Tab-separated table of C-alpha atoms in Angstrom:
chain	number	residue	atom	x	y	z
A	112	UNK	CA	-31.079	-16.059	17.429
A	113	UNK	CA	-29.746	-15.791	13.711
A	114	UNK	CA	-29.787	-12.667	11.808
A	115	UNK	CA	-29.376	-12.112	8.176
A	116	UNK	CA	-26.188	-10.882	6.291
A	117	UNK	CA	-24.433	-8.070	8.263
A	118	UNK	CA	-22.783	-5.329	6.269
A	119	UNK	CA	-20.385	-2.425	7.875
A	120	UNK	CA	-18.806	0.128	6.242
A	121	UNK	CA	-16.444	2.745	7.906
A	122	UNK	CA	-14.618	5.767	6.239
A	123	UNK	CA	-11.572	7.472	7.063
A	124	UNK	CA	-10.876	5.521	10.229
A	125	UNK	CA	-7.566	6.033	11.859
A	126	UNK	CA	-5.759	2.897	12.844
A	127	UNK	CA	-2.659	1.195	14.638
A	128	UNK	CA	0.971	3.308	13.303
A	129	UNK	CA	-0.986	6.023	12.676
A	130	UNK	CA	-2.419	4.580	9.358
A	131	UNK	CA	-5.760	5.894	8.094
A	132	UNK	CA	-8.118	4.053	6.136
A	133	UNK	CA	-10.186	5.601	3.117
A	134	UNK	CA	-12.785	2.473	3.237
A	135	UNK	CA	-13.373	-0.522	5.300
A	136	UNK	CA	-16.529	-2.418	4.123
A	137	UNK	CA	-17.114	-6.032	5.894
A	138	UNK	CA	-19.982	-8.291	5.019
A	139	UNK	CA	-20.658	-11.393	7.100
A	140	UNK	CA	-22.650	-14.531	6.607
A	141	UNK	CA	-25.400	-14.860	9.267
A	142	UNK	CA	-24.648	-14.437	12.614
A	143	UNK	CA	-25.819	-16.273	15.481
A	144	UNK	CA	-26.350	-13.718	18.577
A	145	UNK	CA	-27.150	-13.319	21.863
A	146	UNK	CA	-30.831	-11.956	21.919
A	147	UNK	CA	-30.877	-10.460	25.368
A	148	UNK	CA	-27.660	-8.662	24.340
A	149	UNK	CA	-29.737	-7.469	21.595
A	150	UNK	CA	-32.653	-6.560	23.566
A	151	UNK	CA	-30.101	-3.795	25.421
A	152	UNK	CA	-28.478	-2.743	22.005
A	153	UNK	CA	-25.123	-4.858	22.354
A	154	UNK	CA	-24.583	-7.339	19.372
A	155	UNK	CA	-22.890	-10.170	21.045
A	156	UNK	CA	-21.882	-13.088	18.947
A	157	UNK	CA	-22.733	-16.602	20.322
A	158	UNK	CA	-20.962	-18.424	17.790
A	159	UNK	CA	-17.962	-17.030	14.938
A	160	UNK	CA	-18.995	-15.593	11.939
A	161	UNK	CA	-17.112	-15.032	8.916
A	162	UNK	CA	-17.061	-12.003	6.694
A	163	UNK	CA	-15.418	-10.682	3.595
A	164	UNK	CA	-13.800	-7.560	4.070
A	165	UNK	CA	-12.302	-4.305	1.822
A	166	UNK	CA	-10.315	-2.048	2.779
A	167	UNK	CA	-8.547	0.752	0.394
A	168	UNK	CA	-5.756	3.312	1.196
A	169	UNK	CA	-5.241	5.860	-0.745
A	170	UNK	CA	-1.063	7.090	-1.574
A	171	UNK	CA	-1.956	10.405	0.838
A	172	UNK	CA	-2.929	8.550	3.834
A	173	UNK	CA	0.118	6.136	3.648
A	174	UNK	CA	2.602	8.541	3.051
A	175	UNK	CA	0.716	10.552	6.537
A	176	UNK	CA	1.912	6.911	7.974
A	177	UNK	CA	5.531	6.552	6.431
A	178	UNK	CA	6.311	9.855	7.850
A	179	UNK	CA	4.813	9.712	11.337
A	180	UNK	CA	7.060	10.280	14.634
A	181	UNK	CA	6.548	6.344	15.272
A	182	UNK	CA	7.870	5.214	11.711
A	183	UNK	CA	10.827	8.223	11.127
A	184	UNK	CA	11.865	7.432	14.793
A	185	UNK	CA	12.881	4.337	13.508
A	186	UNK	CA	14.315	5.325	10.552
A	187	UNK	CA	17.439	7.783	12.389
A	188	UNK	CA	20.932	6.596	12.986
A	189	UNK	CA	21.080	3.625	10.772
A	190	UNK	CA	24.210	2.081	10.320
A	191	UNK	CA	24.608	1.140	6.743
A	192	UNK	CA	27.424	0.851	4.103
A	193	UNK	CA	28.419	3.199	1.365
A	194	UNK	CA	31.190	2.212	-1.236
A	195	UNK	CA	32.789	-0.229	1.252
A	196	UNK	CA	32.999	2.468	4.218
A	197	UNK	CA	30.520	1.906	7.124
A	198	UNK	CA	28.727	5.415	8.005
A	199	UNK	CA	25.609	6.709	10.034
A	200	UNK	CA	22.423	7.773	7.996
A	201	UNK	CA	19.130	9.473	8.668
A	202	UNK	CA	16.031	9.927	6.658
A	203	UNK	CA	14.687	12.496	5.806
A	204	UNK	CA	11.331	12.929	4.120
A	205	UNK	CA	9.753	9.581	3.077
A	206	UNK	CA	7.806	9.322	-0.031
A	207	UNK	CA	5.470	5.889	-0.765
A	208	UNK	CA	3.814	6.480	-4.419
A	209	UNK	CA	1.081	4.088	-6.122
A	210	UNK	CA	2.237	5.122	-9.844
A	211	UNK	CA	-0.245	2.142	-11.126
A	212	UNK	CA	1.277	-0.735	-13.429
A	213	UNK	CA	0.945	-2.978	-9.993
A	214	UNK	CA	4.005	-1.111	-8.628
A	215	UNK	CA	4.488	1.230	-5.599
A	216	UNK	CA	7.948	3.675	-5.374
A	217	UNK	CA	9.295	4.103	-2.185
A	218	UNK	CA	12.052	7.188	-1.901
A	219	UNK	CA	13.529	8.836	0.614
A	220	UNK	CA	16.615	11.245	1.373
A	221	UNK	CA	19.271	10.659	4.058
A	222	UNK	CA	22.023	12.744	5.374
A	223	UNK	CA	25.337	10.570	5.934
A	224	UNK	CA	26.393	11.907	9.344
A	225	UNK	CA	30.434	11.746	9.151
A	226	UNK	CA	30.329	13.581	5.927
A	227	UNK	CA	27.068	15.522	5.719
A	228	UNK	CA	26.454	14.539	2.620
A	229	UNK	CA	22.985	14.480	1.133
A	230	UNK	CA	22.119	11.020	-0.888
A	231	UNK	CA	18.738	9.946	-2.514
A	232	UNK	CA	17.416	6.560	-2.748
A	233	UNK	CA	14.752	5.483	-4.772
A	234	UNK	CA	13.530	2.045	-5.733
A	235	UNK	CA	10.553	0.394	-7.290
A	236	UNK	CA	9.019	-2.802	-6.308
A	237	UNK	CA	5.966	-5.193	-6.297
A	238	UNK	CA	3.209	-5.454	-3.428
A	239	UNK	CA	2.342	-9.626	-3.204
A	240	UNK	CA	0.548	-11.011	-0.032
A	241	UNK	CA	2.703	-13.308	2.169
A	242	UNK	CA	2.492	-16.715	2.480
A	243	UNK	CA	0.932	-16.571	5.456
A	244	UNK	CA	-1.832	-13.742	4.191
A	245	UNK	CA	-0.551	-11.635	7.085
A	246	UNK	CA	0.994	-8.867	5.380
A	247	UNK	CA	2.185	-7.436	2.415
A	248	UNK	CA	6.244	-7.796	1.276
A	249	UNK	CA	7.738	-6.251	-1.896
A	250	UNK	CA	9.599	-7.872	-4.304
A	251	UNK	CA	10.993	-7.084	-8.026
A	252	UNK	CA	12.956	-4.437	-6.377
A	253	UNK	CA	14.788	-2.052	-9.360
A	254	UNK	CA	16.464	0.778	-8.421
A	255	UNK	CA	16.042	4.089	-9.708
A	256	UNK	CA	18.845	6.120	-7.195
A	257	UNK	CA	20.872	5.369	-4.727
A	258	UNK	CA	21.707	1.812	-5.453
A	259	UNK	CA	25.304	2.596	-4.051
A	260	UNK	CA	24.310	2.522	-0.065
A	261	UNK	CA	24.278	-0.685	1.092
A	262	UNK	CA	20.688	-3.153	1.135
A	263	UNK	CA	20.657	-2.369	5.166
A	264	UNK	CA	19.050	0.767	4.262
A	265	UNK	CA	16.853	-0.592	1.609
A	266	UNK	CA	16.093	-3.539	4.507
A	267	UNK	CA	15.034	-0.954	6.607
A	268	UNK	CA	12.568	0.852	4.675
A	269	UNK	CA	11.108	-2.872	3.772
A	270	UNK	CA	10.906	-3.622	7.305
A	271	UNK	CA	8.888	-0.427	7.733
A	272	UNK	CA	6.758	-0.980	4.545
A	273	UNK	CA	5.773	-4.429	6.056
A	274	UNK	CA	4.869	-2.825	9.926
A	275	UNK	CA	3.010	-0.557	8.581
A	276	UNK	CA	0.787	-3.086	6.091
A	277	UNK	CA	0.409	-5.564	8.456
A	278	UNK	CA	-3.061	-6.913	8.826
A	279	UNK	CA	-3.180	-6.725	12.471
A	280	UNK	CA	-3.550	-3.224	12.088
A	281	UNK	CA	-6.858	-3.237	10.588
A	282	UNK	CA	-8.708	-5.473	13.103
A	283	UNK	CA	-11.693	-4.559	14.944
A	284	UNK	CA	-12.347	-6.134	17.958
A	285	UNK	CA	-11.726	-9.562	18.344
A	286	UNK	CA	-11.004	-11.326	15.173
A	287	UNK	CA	-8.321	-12.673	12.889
A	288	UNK	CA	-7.506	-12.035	9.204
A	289	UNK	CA	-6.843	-13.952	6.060
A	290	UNK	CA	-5.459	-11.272	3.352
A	291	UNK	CA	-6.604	-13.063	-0.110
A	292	UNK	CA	-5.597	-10.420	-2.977
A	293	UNK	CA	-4.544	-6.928	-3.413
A	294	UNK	CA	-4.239	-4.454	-6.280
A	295	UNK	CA	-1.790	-1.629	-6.506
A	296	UNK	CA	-3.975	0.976	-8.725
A	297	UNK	CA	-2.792	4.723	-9.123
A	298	UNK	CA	-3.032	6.415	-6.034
A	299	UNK	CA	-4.653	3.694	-4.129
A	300	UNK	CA	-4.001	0.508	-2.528
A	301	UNK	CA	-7.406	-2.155	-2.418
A	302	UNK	CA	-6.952	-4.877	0.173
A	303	UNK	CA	-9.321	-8.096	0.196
A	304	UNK	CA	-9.221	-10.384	2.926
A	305	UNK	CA	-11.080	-13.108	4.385
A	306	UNK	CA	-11.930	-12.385	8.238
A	307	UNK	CA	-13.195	-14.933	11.375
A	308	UNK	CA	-15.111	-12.748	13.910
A	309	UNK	CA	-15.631	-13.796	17.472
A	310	UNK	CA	-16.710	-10.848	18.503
A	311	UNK	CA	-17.644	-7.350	17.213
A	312	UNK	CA	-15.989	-4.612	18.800
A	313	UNK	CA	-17.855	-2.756	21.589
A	314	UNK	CA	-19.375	0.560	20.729
């Protein structure tokens, strides 16, 4: 049995690392399903359907990520450089801002163990989708502080950056996901993608 265009929309979902999503809106082509699935309220696909989907986060509820037990866990007892002398760092505080002009800032404080010295670092850089429209990496890094510590530390908040914006995050049920285009506004992130459903996830 085929069914017309299906549209969902979700709000304020929580998802994988802790990341919660302002909007999620998916709109499929028609859908072939199972009728007598239907007849008992379950919408089971009988063939894949493909669907546009949205989803937006907004600065607050990526910064709630960035500075989750699972991310800053990750972020303690880094070894990186600092004027030529190797030394132990830890993060605190993490900040990820959406200042608009297709930029985010990512800035963060860390304590340098041996000396207990407090250091800021502070960069700019560009969202693009990867080449495999899995994720998101940042490039046309420019440093605003900290450029002194060594690009381990700059790796590592990258690394985390990417984790956190993968698109595997933001499936539901089972499907798999094409990111197409996203725009860095002020204070918000807007993610389209292109998604292959196989099947919708149960209630």
């Amino acid at each position: 049995m085929c069914t017309p265009q299906v549209a969902v929309q979700g709000k304020g979902m929580v998802m994988k690392q802790d990341l919660r999503v302002e909007t999620m809106q998916l709109q499929t082509s028609s859908i072939a399903i199972n009728p007598l699935s239907a007849a008992f309220g379950k919408i089971e696909l009988t063939q894949p359907a493909d669907a546009e989907t949205q989803v937006v986060l907004t600065e607050t509820d990526i910064n709630r990520a960035f500075n989750s037990k699972f991310i800053r866990d990750k972020m303690q007892n880094l070894k990186v450089h600092v004027n030529g002398e190797a030394v132990t760092v830890d993060t605190q505080q993490m900040a990820f801002r959406l200042p608009g002009d297709h930029k985010v800032l990512l800035s963060t404080d860390v304590i340098l163990e041996q000396v207990g010295e407090t250091k800021r670092v502070a960069f700019t850089a560009v969202p693009q989708v990867s080449p495999d429209g899995q994720s998101i990496t940042l490039e046309d890094l420019e440093y605003v502080e900290g450029k002194e510590l060594s690009p381990a530390l700059t790796d590592a908040l990258l690394n985390q950056a990417k984790e956190l914006l993968d698109l595997r995050n933001f499936k539901l049920g089972e499907m798999s996901i094409q990111l197409k285009s996203l725009e860095a506004q002020e204070s918000k992130l807007v993610l389209r993608a292109i998604a292959r459903i196989e099947q919708f996830p149960a209630a």
